[in-house]
CSV table of C-alpha atoms in Angstrom, one decimal:
chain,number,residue,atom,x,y,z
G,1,UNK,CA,51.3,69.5,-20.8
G,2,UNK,CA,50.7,65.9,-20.2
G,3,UNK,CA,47.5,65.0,-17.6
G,4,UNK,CA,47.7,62.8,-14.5
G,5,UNK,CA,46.9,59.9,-16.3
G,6,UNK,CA,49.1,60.0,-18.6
G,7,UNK,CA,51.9,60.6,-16.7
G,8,UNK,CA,50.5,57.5,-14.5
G,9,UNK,CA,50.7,55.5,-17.6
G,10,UNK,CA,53.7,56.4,-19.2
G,11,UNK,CA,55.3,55.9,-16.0
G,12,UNK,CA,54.0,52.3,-15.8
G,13,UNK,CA,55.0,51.5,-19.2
G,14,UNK,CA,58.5,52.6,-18.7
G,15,UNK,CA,58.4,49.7,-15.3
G,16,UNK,CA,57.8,47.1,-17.6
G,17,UNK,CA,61.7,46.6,-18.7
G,18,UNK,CA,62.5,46.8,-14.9
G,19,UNK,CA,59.7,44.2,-14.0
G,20,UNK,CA,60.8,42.2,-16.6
G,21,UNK,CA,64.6,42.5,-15.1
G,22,UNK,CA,63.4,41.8,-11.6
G,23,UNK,CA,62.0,38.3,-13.1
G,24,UNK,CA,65.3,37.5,-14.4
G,25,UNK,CA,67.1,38.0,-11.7
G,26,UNK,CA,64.3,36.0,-9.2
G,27,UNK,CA,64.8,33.3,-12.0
G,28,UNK,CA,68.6,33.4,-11.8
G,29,UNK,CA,68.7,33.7,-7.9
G,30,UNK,CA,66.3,30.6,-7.5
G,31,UNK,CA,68.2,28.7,-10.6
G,32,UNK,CA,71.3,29.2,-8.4
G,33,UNK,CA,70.0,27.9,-4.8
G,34,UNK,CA,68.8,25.0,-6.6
G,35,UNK,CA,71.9,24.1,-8.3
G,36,UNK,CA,73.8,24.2,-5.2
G,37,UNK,CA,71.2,21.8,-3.2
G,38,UNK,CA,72.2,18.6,-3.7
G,39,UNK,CA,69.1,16.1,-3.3
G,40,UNK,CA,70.6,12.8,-4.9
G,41,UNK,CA,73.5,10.6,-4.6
G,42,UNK,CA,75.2,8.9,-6.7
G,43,UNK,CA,77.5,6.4,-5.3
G,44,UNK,CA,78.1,3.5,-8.4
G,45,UNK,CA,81.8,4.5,-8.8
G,46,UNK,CA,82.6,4.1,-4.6
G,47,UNK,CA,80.7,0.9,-4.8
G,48,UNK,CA,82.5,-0.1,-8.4
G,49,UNK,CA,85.9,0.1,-6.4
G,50,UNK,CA,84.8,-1.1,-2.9
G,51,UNK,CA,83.2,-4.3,-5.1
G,52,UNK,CA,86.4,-4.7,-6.5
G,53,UNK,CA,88.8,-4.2,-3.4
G,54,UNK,CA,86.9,-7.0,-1.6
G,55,UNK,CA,87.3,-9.4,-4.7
G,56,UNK,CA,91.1,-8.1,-4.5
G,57,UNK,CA,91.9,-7.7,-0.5
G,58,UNK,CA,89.3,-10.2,1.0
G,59,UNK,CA,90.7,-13.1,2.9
G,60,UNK,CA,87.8,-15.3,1.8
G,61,UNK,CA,88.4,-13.8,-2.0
G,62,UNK,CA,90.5,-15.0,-4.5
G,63,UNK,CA,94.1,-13.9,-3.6
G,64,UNK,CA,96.5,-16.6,-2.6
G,65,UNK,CA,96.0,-16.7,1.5
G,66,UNK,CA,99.2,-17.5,3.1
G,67,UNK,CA,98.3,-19.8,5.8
G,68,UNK,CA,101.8,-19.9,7.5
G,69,UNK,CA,100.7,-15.9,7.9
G,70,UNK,CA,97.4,-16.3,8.0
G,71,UNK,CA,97.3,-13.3,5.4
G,72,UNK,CA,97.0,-13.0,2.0
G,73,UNK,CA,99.1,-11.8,-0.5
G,74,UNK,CA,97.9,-8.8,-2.4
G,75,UNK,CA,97.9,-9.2,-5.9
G,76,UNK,CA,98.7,-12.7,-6.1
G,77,UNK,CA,95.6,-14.7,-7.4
G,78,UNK,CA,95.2,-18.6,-6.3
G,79,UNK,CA,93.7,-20.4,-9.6
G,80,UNK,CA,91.8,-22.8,-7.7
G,81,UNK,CA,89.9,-19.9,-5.8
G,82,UNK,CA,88.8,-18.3,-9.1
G,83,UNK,CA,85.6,-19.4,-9.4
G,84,UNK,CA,81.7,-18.4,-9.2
G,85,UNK,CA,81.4,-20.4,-5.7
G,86,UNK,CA,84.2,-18.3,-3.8
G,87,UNK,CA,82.6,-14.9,-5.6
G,88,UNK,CA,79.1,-15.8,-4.6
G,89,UNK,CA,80.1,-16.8,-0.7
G,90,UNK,CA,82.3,-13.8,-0.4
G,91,UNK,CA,79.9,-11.1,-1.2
G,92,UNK,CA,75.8,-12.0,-0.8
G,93,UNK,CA,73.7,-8.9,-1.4
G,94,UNK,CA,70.4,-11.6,-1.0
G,95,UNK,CA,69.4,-9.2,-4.3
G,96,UNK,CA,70.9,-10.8,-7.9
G,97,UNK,CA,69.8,-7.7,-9.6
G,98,UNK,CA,72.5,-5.3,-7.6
G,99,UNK,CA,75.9,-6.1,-8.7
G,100,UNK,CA,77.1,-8.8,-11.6
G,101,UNK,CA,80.9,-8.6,-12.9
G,102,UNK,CA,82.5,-11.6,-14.7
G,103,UNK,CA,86.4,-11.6,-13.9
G,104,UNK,CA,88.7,-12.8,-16.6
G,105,UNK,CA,92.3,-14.5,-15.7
G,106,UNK,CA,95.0,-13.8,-18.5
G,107,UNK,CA,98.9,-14.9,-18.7
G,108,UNK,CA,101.4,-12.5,-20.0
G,109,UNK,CA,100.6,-14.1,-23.5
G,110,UNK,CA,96.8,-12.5,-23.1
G,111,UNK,CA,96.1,-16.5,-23.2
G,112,UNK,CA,93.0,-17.2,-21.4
G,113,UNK,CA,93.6,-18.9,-17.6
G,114,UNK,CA,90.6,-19.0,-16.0
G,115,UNK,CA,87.1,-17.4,-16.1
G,116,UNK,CA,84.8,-16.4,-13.0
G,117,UNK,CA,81.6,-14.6,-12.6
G,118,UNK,CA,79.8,-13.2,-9.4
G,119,UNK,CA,75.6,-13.3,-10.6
G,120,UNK,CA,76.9,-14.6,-13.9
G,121,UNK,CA,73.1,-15.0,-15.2
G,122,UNK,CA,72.0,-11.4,-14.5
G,123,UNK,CA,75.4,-10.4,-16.0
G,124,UNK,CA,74.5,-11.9,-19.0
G,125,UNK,CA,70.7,-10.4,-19.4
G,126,UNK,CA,72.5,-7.1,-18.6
G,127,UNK,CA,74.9,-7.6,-21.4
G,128,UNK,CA,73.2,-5.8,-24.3
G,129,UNK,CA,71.9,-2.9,-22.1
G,130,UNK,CA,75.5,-2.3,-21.3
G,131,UNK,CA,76.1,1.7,-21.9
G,132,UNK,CA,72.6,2.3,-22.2
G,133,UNK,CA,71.8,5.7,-20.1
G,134,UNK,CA,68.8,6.3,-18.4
G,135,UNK,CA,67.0,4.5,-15.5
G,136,UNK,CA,66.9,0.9,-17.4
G,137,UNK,CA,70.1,1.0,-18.1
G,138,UNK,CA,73.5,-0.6,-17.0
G,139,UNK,CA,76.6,1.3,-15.9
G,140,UNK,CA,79.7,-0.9,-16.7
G,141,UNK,CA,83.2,-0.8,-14.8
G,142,UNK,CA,86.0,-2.4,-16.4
G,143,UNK,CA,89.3,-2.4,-14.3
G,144,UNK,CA,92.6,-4.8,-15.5
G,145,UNK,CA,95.3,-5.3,-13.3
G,146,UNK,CA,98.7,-6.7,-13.3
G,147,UNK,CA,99.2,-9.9,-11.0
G,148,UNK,CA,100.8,-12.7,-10.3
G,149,UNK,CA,99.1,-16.2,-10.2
G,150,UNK,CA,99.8,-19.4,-8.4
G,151,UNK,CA,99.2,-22.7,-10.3
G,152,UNK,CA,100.0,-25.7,-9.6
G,153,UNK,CA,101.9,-24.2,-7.0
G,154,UNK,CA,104.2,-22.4,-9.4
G,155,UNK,CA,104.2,-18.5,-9.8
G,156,UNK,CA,103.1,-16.9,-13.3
G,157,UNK,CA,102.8,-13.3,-14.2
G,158,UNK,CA,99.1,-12.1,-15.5
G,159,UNK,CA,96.5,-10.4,-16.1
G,160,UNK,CA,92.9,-10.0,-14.4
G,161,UNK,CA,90.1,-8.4,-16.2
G,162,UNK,CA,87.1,-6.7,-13.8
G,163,UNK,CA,84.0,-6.2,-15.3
G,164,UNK,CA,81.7,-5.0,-13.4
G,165,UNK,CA,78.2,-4.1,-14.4
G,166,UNK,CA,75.8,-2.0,-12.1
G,167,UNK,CA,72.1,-1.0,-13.0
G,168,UNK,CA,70.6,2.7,-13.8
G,169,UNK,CA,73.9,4.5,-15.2
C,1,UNK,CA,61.1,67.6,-10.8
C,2,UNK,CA,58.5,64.9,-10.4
C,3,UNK,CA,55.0,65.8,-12.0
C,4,UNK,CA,52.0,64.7,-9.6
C,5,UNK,CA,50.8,61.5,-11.1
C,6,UNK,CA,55.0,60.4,-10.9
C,7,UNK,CA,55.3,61.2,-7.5
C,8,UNK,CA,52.2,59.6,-6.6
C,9,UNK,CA,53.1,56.2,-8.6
C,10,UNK,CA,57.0,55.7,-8.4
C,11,UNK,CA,56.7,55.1,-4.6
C,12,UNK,CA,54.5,52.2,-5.2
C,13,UNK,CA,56.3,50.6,-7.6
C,14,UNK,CA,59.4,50.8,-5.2
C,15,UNK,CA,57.1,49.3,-2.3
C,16,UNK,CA,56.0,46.6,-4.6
C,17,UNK,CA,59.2,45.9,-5.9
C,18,UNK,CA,60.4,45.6,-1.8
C,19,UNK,CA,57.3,43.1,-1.6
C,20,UNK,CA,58.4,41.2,-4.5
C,21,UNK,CA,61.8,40.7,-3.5
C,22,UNK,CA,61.3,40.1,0.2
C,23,UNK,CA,58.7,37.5,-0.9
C,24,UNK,CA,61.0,35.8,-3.2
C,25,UNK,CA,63.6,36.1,0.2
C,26,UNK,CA,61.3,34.6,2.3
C,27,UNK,CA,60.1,31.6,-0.5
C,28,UNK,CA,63.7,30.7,-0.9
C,29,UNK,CA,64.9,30.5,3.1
C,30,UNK,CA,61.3,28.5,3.4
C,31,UNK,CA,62.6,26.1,1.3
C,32,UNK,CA,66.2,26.0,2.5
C,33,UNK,CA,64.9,25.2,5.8
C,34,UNK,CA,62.4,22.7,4.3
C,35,UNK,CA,65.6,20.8,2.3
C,36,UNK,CA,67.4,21.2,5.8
C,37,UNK,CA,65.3,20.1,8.6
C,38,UNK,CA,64.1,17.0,6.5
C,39,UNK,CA,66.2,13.6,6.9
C,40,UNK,CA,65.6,12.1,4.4
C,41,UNK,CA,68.9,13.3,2.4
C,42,UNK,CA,71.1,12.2,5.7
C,43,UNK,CA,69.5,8.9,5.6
C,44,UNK,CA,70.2,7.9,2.4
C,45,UNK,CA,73.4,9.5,3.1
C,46,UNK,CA,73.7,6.9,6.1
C,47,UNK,CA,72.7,4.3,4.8
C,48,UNK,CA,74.7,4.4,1.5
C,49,UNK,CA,78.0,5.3,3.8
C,50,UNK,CA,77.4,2.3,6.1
C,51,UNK,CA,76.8,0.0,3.6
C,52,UNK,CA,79.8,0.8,1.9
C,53,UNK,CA,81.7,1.5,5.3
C,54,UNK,CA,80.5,-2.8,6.2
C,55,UNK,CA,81.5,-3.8,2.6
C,56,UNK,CA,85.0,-2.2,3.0
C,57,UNK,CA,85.6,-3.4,6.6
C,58,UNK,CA,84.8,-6.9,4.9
C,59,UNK,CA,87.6,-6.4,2.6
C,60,UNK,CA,90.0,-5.5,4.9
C,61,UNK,CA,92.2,-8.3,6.0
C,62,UNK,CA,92.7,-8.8,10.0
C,63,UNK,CA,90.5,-7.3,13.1
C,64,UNK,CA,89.1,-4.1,12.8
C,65,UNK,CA,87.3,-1.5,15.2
C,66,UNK,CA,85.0,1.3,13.4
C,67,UNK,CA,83.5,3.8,15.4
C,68,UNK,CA,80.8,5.3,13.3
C,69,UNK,CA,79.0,8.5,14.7
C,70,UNK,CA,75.3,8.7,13.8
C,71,UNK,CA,74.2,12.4,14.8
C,72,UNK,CA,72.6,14.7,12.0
C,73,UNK,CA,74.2,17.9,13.1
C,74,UNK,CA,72.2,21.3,12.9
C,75,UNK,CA,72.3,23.5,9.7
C,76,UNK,CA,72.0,26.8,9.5
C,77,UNK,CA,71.0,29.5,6.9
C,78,UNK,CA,72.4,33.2,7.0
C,79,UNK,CA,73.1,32.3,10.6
C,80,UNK,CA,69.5,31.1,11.8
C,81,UNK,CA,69.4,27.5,13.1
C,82,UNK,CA,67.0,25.7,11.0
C,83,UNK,CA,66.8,22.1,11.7
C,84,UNK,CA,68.0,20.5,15.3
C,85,UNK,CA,70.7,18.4,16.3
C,86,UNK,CA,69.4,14.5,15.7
C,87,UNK,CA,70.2,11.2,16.2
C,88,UNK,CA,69.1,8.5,13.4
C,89,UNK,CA,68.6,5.4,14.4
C,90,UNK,CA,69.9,2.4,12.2
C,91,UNK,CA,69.1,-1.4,11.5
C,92,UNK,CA,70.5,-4.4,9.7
C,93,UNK,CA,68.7,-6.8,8.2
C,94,UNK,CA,68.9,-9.5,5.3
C,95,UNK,CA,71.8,-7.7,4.1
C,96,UNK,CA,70.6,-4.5,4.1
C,97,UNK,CA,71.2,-1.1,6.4
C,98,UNK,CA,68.2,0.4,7.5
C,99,UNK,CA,68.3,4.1,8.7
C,100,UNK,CA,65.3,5.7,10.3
C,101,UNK,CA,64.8,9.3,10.9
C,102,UNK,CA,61.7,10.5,13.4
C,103,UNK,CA,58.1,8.8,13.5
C,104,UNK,CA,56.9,9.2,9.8
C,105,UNK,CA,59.9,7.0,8.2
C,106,UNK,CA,60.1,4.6,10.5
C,107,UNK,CA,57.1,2.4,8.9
C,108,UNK,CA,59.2,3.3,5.6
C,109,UNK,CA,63.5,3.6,6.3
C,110,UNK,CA,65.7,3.8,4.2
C,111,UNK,CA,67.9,1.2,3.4
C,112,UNK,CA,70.8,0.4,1.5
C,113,UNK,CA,73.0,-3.3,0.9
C,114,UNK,CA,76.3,-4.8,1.4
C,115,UNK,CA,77.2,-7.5,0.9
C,116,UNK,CA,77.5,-10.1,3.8
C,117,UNK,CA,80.6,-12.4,3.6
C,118,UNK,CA,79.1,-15.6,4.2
C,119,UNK,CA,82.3,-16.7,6.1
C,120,UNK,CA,81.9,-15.1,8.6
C,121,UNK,CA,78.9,-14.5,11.2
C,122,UNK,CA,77.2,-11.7,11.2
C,123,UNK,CA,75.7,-9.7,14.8
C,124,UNK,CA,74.3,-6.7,14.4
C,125,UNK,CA,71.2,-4.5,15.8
C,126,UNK,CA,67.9,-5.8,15.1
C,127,UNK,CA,64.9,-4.5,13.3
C,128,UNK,CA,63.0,-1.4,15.0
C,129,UNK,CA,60.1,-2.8,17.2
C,130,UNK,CA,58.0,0.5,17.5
C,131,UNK,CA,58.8,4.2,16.4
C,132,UNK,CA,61.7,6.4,18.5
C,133,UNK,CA,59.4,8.4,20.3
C,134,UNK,CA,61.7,11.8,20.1
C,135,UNK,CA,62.1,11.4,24.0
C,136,UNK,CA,63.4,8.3,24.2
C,137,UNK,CA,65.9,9.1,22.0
C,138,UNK,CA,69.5,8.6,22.6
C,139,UNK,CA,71.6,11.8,23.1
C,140,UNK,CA,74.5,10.8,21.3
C,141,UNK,CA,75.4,7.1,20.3
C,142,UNK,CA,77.7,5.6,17.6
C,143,UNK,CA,77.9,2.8,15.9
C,144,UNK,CA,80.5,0.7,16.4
C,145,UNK,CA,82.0,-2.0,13.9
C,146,UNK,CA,83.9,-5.4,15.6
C,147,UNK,CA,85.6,-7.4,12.8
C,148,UNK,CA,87.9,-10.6,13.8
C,149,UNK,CA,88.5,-13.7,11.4
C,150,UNK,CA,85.7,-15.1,12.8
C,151,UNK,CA,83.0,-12.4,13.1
C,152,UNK,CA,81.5,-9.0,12.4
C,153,UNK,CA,80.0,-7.3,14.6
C,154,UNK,CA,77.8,-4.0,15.0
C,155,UNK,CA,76.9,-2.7,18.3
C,156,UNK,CA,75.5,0.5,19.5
C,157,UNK,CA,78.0,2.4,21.6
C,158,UNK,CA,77.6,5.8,23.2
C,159,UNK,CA,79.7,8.5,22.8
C,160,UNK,CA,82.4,9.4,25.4
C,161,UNK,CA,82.1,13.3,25.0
């Protein structure tokens, strides 16, 4: 017959497993509240497509602006608006180190028509960390769309190259 | 049957297994309610969705009229209330939405850019003089975005309901 303490310490031995369950399950339980708060937010792709919708759909941008309609026409690019200037005035975040995209102008030939960058020096120091994860580096956007372009007041199908570089991917 | 020195220790472990798990219970709502009743997520929130809200109404063609409501409404856990109703207060400044909370983050906001179209003039709600005093408050206002060919403008506007 076993004495009082040993049946006091058996039956503490035999807890262990369930102790050792009870952990698990705490661990799991807070591994599961944590997961579901959300504490940071990520908004580079909203602001990747809002950037470029404003380059795109801005009056002061670089589609062709009817004046006889005092509109523009979507996805109809005037030449002599693609440049840095018209980028620069349209969108001024007074910080250099925010945005930077460079915007290429093809015809249907993929022959180059014209070349345009917003914060074209900080796109360039961004260039080689292009890809790179992590806070120091720099998420890239590239969008290509189909357009028309008026030169020399003709009208020329294209295409129009976004690429749009953000820091901390 | 349980032997003497069983009957006398299972009904603690049981107890201190209760313990355990209502401690972990009450750890985990303390922090829920810490995560809810602090502002900072809903003002980066704010001012992230403002800034992008201004940046798209720039890219819109024609007039526009936003109304933007700017109350934090109250969470609850497991049916308890845990943070209030509140109203964050909002700023814009050298390109740049400022959202401020209560007392401790208005010497520190929040803020977020867009990018102002320099064709266009820009009005909008100044820089915070002195701290919201929770009293003085607003119950409910909005924040309402003007945009004409010539203009865009940000006013404060209070709610009609």
């Amino acid at each position: 017959m076993r004495s009082k303490k040993g049946a006091v310490a058996e039956d503490v031995l035999q807890y262990i497993p369930r102790i050792l369950f009870l952990a698990i399950a705490i661990f799991s339980i807070v591994f599961l509240v944590r997961s579901y708060i959300v504490n940071s937010l990520d908004v580079k792709d909203v602001q990747a497509e809002v950037f470029m919708n404003r380059i795109l759909y801005s009056p002061d941008g670089i589609s062709y602006f009817d004046s006889d309609l005092q509109r523009i026409i979507p996805g109809t690019i005037d030449v002599t608006k693609f440049t840095d200037d018209t980028l620069n005035k349209l969108m001024d975040y007074k910080d250099d180190s925010f945005i930077a995209a460079k915007l290429e102008l093809s015809d249907a030939a993929n022959k180059k028509i014209a070349m345009a960058s917003y914060n074209g020096k900080t796109f360039e120091r961004w260039l080689p960390l292009r890809g790179e994860t992590g806070p120091g580096g720099v998420k890239s956007t590239i969008r290509t769309y189909y357009v028309n372009y008026v030169q020399n007041k003709m009208t020329n199908q294209g295409i129009l190259k976004i690429e749009m570089l953000q820091q901390g991917s | 049957m349980l032997k003497r020195g069983e009957a006398e220790t299972r009904p603690l472990m049981y107890v201190a297994e209760a313990v355990i798990a209502l401690l972990v219970f009450l750890a985990m709502f303390n922090y829920i309610k810490g995560v809810a009743s602090n502002s900072l997520f809903e003002q980066n929130f704010m001012a992230r969705d403002t800034a992008l809200l201004t940046d798209s109404i720039y890219a819109a063609p024609g007039k526009m009229h936003v109304t933007y409501d700017t109350t934090v409404y109250p969470t609850t856990v497991f049916g308890i209330q845990t943070s209030p109703q509140r109203q964050l207060q909002f700023s814009f400044e050298d390109s740049k939405v400022f959202v401020y909370g209560d007392i401790l983050t208005t010497l520190y906001p929040v803020s977020y850019p867009f990018g102002k179209d320099t064709h266009l003039e820009f009005r909008a709600l100044g820089k915070l003089a002195k701290p919201p005093l929770p009293e003085e408050q607003p119950q409910q206002e909005n924040l309402l975005f003007q945009k004409n060919s010539e203009e865009l403008n940000v006013t404060v506007a209070q709610n009609a309901k």
